[in-house]
Amino acid sequence: MSRPYQSAAMVTMERFLKLRAVKRNQGREHKIRVSEDGHRCSLDQLIQTLTGKKTALLLQDGAFFSGSTPLSLDASVSCGQEIVYRRRAWVEPAIPAEVQIIHCDDSLLVVEKPAGVPMTPSGDFYCNSLVHRLREALNEKDLSPIHRLDIETSGVLIFSRKRSERGTLQRQFQSGNIQKIYHALVFGHFDPRVKRLHGRFEKGQSRRIFSKWGAVSSGGKKCVTEVLSVQHGKVASLLHLKPLTGRTNQLRAQLSDAGHPIVGDKKYHCDEEVYLDWIEHRNIQRLIHKLLLPTQALHAWSVTIQHPVTQDRCQFTSAMDLPDRFPGAAGIFPQFQRLDP
């Protein structure tokens, strides 16, 4: 296995990078193109099909337009039509004041992504996404992530600093020429004899949660994950996982399908009412007795890639372990044993 990366060309930078959060943004515009092979429907039907959200709730914060014409809920939309949603300015959620730097050179920036901060604009986060804040802090408009982590997932996140090298790096993830290791705390006693999770998954298998991925017997996307180690606690198991494919929500969907959803994961909890309640009320205290933790216990512990310039095999390892994220919840975790990088 590759050793943690050290380079003579490392750029001098503070261990922690200050982030200047935006309290209130100036609004945002979303463009939606109606599918050419779809059929005529109402605006309300279109938005609920695409997002799973109630259109009436979106209208409380903004308005839909076709060109300069405002659209009502029952407005008819047709194939190929472009719809624009203009959301009024809003107060964004707070984000950490700084982010830890794991590595920086002329080509790469590797950071410790905090849980609860989206990589790119999402939901109520727009200006306060990690990409926006890092671009501003470094004054680098070409800074771009080469892989993705969910908003509640913490850990190693790699950015390309040069547009000319971005494609080379992203193709490594698409071709599987990378290695990622995650820590996940899951409900129940995970069978240590299980060494691999595999199956086919497809989005939209739940009638109640449109964005959720579920197992299918045919079609869908192949998902394969190696289980490197299992440690048992009283109510949960701590897993070290190596995904061999890189699908959206792969670990969350696979573990939920195996009967061991990730602790704190609202969308893939065995009771779908948990996620629906969260969407409606956004009150974690209503759900903590079912979730046990306020955010999903998933951590990207290490990522190994090929450097775009030196061609060295580089392993970047997190400075923290998953239990470090939840210092007040030691009783939920098994006795932690760190794997060697």
PDB file of C-alpha atoms in Angstrom, residues 128-293:
ATOM      1  CA  ASN A 128     -21.434  28.863   2.210  1.00  0.00           C
ATOM      2  CA  SER A 129     -20.590  25.724   0.250  1.00  0.00           C
ATOM      3  CA  LEU A 130     -17.020  24.475   0.726  1.00  0.00           C
ATOM      4  CA  VAL A 131     -16.068  25.105  -2.916  1.00  0.00           C
ATOM      5  CA  HIS A 132     -17.181  28.751  -2.786  1.00  0.00           C
ATOM      6  CA  ARG A 133     -15.448  29.449   0.526  1.00  0.00           C
ATOM      7  CA  LEU A 134     -12.149  27.794  -0.496  1.00  0.00           C
ATOM      8  CA  ARG A 135     -12.069  29.553  -3.870  1.00  0.00           C
ATOM      9  CA  GLU A 136     -12.470  32.874  -2.103  1.00  0.00           C
ATOM     10  CA  ALA A 137      -9.953  32.087   0.666  1.00  0.00           C
ATOM     11  CA  LEU A 138      -7.274  31.075  -1.865  1.00  0.00           C
ATOM     12  CA  ASN A 139      -8.370  33.437  -4.653  1.00  0.00           C
ATOM     13  CA  GLU A 140      -8.429  30.463  -7.052  1.00  0.00           C
ATOM     14  CA  LYS A 141     -11.447  30.341  -9.343  1.00  0.00           C
ATOM     15  CA  ASP A 142     -10.255  27.081 -10.980  1.00  0.00           C
ATOM     16  CA  LEU A 143     -10.190  25.144  -7.690  1.00  0.00           C
ATOM     17  CA  SER A 144     -12.471  22.138  -8.205  1.00  0.00           C
ATOM     18  CA  PRO A 145     -13.214  18.902  -6.271  1.00  0.00           C
ATOM     19  CA  ILE A 146     -12.286  15.712  -8.121  1.00  0.00           C
ATOM     20  CA  HIS A 147     -14.602  13.470  -6.086  1.00  0.00           C
ATOM     21  CA  ARG A 148     -17.627  13.934  -3.845  1.00  0.00           C
ATOM     22  CA  LEU A 149     -18.635  13.507  -0.220  1.00  0.00           C
ATOM     23  CA  ASP A 150     -22.193  13.868   1.105  1.00  0.00           C
ATOM     24  CA  ILE A 151     -22.973  16.893   3.247  1.00  0.00           C
ATOM     25  CA  GLU A 152     -22.947  14.825   6.482  1.00  0.00           C
ATOM     26  CA  THR A 153     -19.842  12.795   5.537  1.00  0.00           C
ATOM     27  CA  SER A 154     -16.507  14.004   6.892  1.00  0.00           C
ATOM     28  CA  GLY A 155     -12.940  13.241   5.872  1.00  0.00           C
ATOM     29  CA  VAL A 156     -10.402  13.454   3.066  1.00  0.00           C
ATOM     30  CA  LEU A 157     -11.452  15.606   0.116  1.00  0.00           C
ATOM     31  CA  ILE A 158      -9.147  16.322  -2.843  1.00  0.00           C
ATOM     32  CA  PHE A 159      -9.285  19.422  -5.047  1.00  0.00           C
ATOM     33  CA  SER A 160      -7.544  20.084  -8.341  1.00  0.00           C
ATOM     34  CA  ARG A 161      -5.886  23.517  -8.514  1.00  0.00           C
ATOM     35  CA  LYS A 162      -5.325  23.557 -12.287  1.00  0.00           C
ATOM     36  CA  ARG A 163      -8.029  23.299 -14.923  1.00  0.00           C
ATOM     37  CA  SER A 164      -5.586  21.519 -17.281  1.00  0.00           C
ATOM     38  CA  GLU A 165      -5.102  18.647 -14.788  1.00  0.00           C
ATOM     39  CA  ARG A 166      -8.704  18.267 -13.628  1.00  0.00           C
ATOM     40  CA  GLY A 167      -9.750  15.793 -16.326  1.00  0.00           C
ATOM     41  CA  THR A 168      -6.777  13.495 -15.675  1.00  0.00           C
ATOM     42  CA  LEU A 169      -7.602  13.341 -11.977  1.00  0.00           C
ATOM     43  CA  GLN A 170     -11.342  12.821 -12.455  1.00  0.00           C
ATOM     44  CA  ARG A 171     -10.725   9.982 -14.913  1.00  0.00           C
ATOM     45  CA  GLN A 172      -8.851   8.107 -12.175  1.00  0.00           C
ATOM     46  CA  PHE A 173     -12.054   8.010 -10.137  1.00  0.00           C
ATOM     47  CA  GLN A 174     -14.154   7.061 -13.151  1.00  0.00           C
ATOM     48  CA  SER A 175     -11.790   4.215 -14.090  1.00  0.00           C
ATOM     49  CA  GLY A 176     -11.355   2.950 -10.525  1.00  0.00           C
ATOM     50  CA  ASN A 177      -7.630   3.764 -10.448  1.00  0.00           C
ATOM     51  CA  ILE A 178      -7.955   5.050  -6.892  1.00  0.00           C
ATOM     52  CA  GLN A 179      -8.422   3.566  -3.447  1.00  0.00           C
ATOM     53  CA  LYS A 180     -10.749   4.925  -0.778  1.00  0.00           C
ATOM     54  CA  ILE A 181     -11.197   3.656   2.772  1.00  0.00           C
ATOM     55  CA  TYR A 182     -14.119   4.719   4.957  1.00  0.00           C
ATOM     56  CA  HIS A 183     -15.098   4.294   8.594  1.00  0.00           C
ATOM     57  CA  ALA A 184     -18.806   3.643   9.166  1.00  0.00           C
ATOM     58  CA  LEU A 185     -20.735   3.024  12.380  1.00  0.00           C
ATOM     59  CA  VAL A 186     -23.786   0.872  11.635  1.00  0.00           C
ATOM     60  CA  PHE A 187     -26.746  -0.334  13.660  1.00  0.00           C
ATOM     61  CA  GLY A 188     -26.650  -3.871  15.012  1.00  0.00           C
ATOM     62  CA  HIS A 189     -24.170  -6.743  15.109  1.00  0.00           C
ATOM     63  CA  PHE A 190     -22.615  -6.877  11.632  1.00  0.00           C
ATOM     64  CA  ASP A 191     -21.618 -10.416  10.634  1.00  0.00           C
ATOM     65  CA  PRO A 192     -17.771 -10.501  10.543  1.00  0.00           C
ATOM     66  CA  ARG A 193     -17.906 -13.339   8.002  1.00  0.00           C
ATOM     67  CA  VAL A 194     -19.257 -10.911   5.383  1.00  0.00           C
ATOM     68  CA  LYS A 195     -16.216  -9.715   3.434  1.00  0.00           C
ATOM     69  CA  ARG A 196     -17.947  -8.113   0.457  1.00  0.00           C
ATOM     70  CA  LEU A 197     -21.181  -6.243  -0.262  1.00  0.00           C
ATOM     71  CA  HIS A 198     -22.383  -6.419  -3.853  1.00  0.00           C
ATOM     72  CA  GLY A 199     -25.569  -5.826  -5.795  1.00  0.00           C
ATOM     73  CA  ARG A 200     -27.274  -3.529  -8.268  1.00  0.00           C
ATOM     74  CA  PHE A 201     -28.904  -0.294  -7.157  1.00  0.00           C
ATOM     75  CA  GLU A 202     -31.154   2.267  -8.779  1.00  0.00           C
ATOM     76  CA  LYS A 203     -32.524   5.650  -7.771  1.00  0.00           C
ATOM     77  CA  GLY A 204     -36.245   6.094  -7.196  1.00  0.00           C
ATOM     78  CA  GLN A 205     -37.053   2.676  -5.707  1.00  0.00           C
ATOM     79  CA  SER A 206     -38.873   4.287  -2.792  1.00  0.00           C
ATOM     80  CA  ARG A 207     -42.269   5.802  -3.580  1.00  0.00           C
ATOM     81  CA  ARG A 208     -41.937   8.149  -0.610  1.00  0.00           C
ATOM     82  CA  ILE A 209     -38.289   9.285  -0.948  1.00  0.00           C
ATOM     83  CA  PHE A 210     -37.525   9.942  -4.612  1.00  0.00           C
ATOM     84  CA  SER A 211     -33.784  10.593  -4.153  1.00  0.00           C
ATOM     85  CA  LYS A 212     -33.152   7.316  -2.309  1.00  0.00           C
ATOM     86  CA  TRP A 213     -31.255   4.464  -4.009  1.00  0.00           C
ATOM     87  CA  GLY A 214     -32.529   0.915  -3.609  1.00  0.00           C
ATOM     88  CA  ALA A 215     -31.547  -2.617  -4.627  1.00  0.00           C
ATOM     89  CA  VAL A 216     -32.902  -4.054  -7.895  1.00  0.00           C
ATOM     90  CA  SER A 217     -32.703  -7.575  -9.303  1.00  0.00           C
ATOM     91  CA  SER A 218     -31.731  -6.392 -12.791  1.00  0.00           C
ATOM     92  CA  GLY A 219     -30.625  -3.169 -14.435  1.00  0.00           C
ATOM     93  CA  GLY A 220     -29.441  -0.400 -12.149  1.00  0.00           C
ATOM     94  CA  LYS A 221     -25.773   0.208 -11.341  1.00  0.00           C
ATOM     95  CA  LYS A 222     -23.345  -2.377 -10.016  1.00  0.00           C
ATOM     96  CA  CYS A 223     -22.083  -1.607  -6.487  1.00  0.00           C
ATOM     97  CA  VAL A 224     -19.227  -3.509  -4.832  1.00  0.00           C
ATOM     98  CA  THR A 225     -17.614  -2.797  -1.451  1.00  0.00           C
ATOM     99  CA  GLU A 226     -15.003  -4.765   0.505  1.00  0.00           C
ATOM    100  CA  VAL A 227     -15.418  -5.061   4.283  1.00  0.00           C
ATOM    101  CA  LEU A 228     -11.876  -4.792   5.681  1.00  0.00           C
ATOM    102  CA  SER A 229     -12.644  -5.119   9.392  1.00  0.00           C
ATOM    103  CA  VAL A 230     -15.524  -5.235  11.874  1.00  0.00           C
ATOM    104  CA  GLN A 231     -15.507  -4.126  15.520  1.00  0.00           C
ATOM    105  CA  HIS A 232     -18.569  -4.776  17.684  1.00  0.00           C
ATOM    106  CA  GLY A 233     -20.095  -2.615  20.389  1.00  0.00           C
ATOM    107  CA  LYS A 234     -23.262  -2.984  22.448  1.00  0.00           C
ATOM    108  CA  VAL A 235     -25.666  -1.473  19.907  1.00  0.00           C
ATOM    109  CA  ALA A 236     -23.531  -0.816  16.836  1.00  0.00           C
ATOM    110  CA  SER A 237     -20.621  -2.100  14.745  1.00  0.00           C
ATOM    111  CA  LEU A 238     -17.698  -0.094  13.397  1.00  0.00           C
ATOM    112  CA  LEU A 239     -16.651  -1.050   9.867  1.00  0.00           C
ATOM    113  CA  HIS A 240     -13.621  -0.255   7.731  1.00  0.00           C
ATOM    114  CA  LEU A 241     -14.849  -0.272   4.129  1.00  0.00           C
ATOM    115  CA  LYS A 242     -13.198  -0.086   0.706  1.00  0.00           C
ATOM    116  CA  PRO A 243     -15.666   0.720  -2.104  1.00  0.00           C
ATOM    117  CA  LEU A 244     -14.559  -0.794  -5.422  1.00  0.00           C
ATOM    118  CA  THR A 245     -17.172   1.156  -7.367  1.00  0.00           C
ATOM    119  CA  GLY A 246     -18.034   4.810  -6.856  1.00  0.00           C
ATOM    120  CA  ARG A 247     -21.811   5.196  -6.977  1.00  0.00           C
ATOM    121  CA  THR A 248     -23.908   7.937  -5.407  1.00  0.00           C
ATOM    122  CA  ASN A 249     -24.821   7.013  -1.798  1.00  0.00           C
ATOM    123  CA  GLN A 250     -23.193   3.604  -2.390  1.00  0.00           C
ATOM    124  CA  LEU A 251     -22.152   2.764   1.179  1.00  0.00           C
ATOM    125  CA  ARG A 252     -25.323   4.193   2.691  1.00  0.00           C
ATOM    126  CA  ALA A 253     -27.589   2.263   0.316  1.00  0.00           C
ATOM    127  CA  GLN A 254     -25.660  -1.017   0.544  1.00  0.00           C
ATOM    128  CA  LEU A 255     -25.485  -1.026   4.333  1.00  0.00           C
ATOM    129  CA  SER A 256     -29.169  -0.151   4.648  1.00  0.00           C
ATOM    130  CA  ASP A 257     -30.055  -2.931   2.206  1.00  0.00           C
ATOM    131  CA  ALA A 258     -27.942  -5.344   4.291  1.00  0.00           C
ATOM    132  CA  GLY A 259     -30.040  -4.508   7.358  1.00  0.00           C
ATOM    133  CA  HIS A 260     -27.360  -2.338   8.996  1.00  0.00           C
ATOM    134  CA  PRO A 261     -28.042   1.330   8.154  1.00  0.00           C
ATOM    135  CA  ILE A 262     -25.424   3.863   9.185  1.00  0.00           C
ATOM    136  CA  VAL A 263     -26.073   5.364  12.614  1.00  0.00           C
ATOM    137  CA  GLY A 264     -27.411   8.908  12.212  1.00  0.00           C
ATOM    138  CA  ASP A 265     -28.374   8.454   8.541  1.00  0.00           C
ATOM    139  CA  LYS A 266     -31.835   9.963   8.110  1.00  0.00           C
ATOM    140  CA  LYS A 267     -32.517   9.066   4.472  1.00  0.00           C
ATOM    141  CA  TYR A 268     -31.469   5.402   4.712  1.00  0.00           C
ATOM    142  CA  HIS A 269     -32.862   4.666   8.176  1.00  0.00           C
ATOM    143  CA  CYS A 270     -34.988   1.505   8.226  1.00  0.00           C
ATOM    144  CA  ASP A 271     -38.018   3.672   9.097  1.00  0.00           C
ATOM    145  CA  GLU A 272     -38.710   6.109   6.231  1.00  0.00           C
ATOM    146  CA  GLU A 273     -40.827   8.246   8.559  1.00  0.00           C
ATOM    147  CA  VAL A 274     -37.546   9.441  10.112  1.00  0.00           C
ATOM    148  CA  TYR A 275     -36.441  11.179   6.911  1.00  0.00           C
ATOM    149  CA  LEU A 276     -39.908  12.525   6.118  1.00  0.00           C
ATOM    150  CA  ASP A 277     -40.165  13.978   9.631  1.00  0.00           C
ATOM    151  CA  TRP A 278     -36.715  15.561   9.240  1.00  0.00           C
ATOM    152  CA  ILE A 279     -37.663  17.172   5.914  1.00  0.00           C
ATOM    153  CA  GLU A 280     -40.827  18.653   7.415  1.00  0.00           C
ATOM    154  CA  HIS A 281     -39.566  19.817  10.823  1.00  0.00           C
ATOM    155  CA  ARG A 282     -35.730  19.960  10.648  1.00  0.00           C
ATOM    156  CA  ASN A 283     -35.671  19.158  14.364  1.00  0.00           C
ATOM    157  CA  ILE A 284     -33.057  16.548  15.257  1.00  0.00           C
ATOM    158  CA  GLN A 285     -34.261  16.289  18.857  1.00  0.00           C
ATOM    159  CA  ARG A 286     -37.509  14.709  17.612  1.00  0.00           C
ATOM    160  CA  LEU A 287     -35.485  11.893  16.029  1.00  0.00           C
ATOM    161  CA  ILE A 288     -32.359  11.417  18.133  1.00  0.00           C
ATOM    162  CA  HIS A 289     -33.856   8.428  19.993  1.00  0.00           C
ATOM    163  CA  LYS A 290     -34.025   6.588  16.647  1.00  0.00           C
ATOM    164  CA  LEU A 291     -30.877   7.958  15.013  1.00  0.00           C
ATOM    165  CA  LEU A 292     -28.633   7.881  18.152  1.00  0.00           C
ATOM    166  CA  LEU A 293     -26.340  10.499  16.546  1.00  0.00           C
TER     167      LEU A 293
END
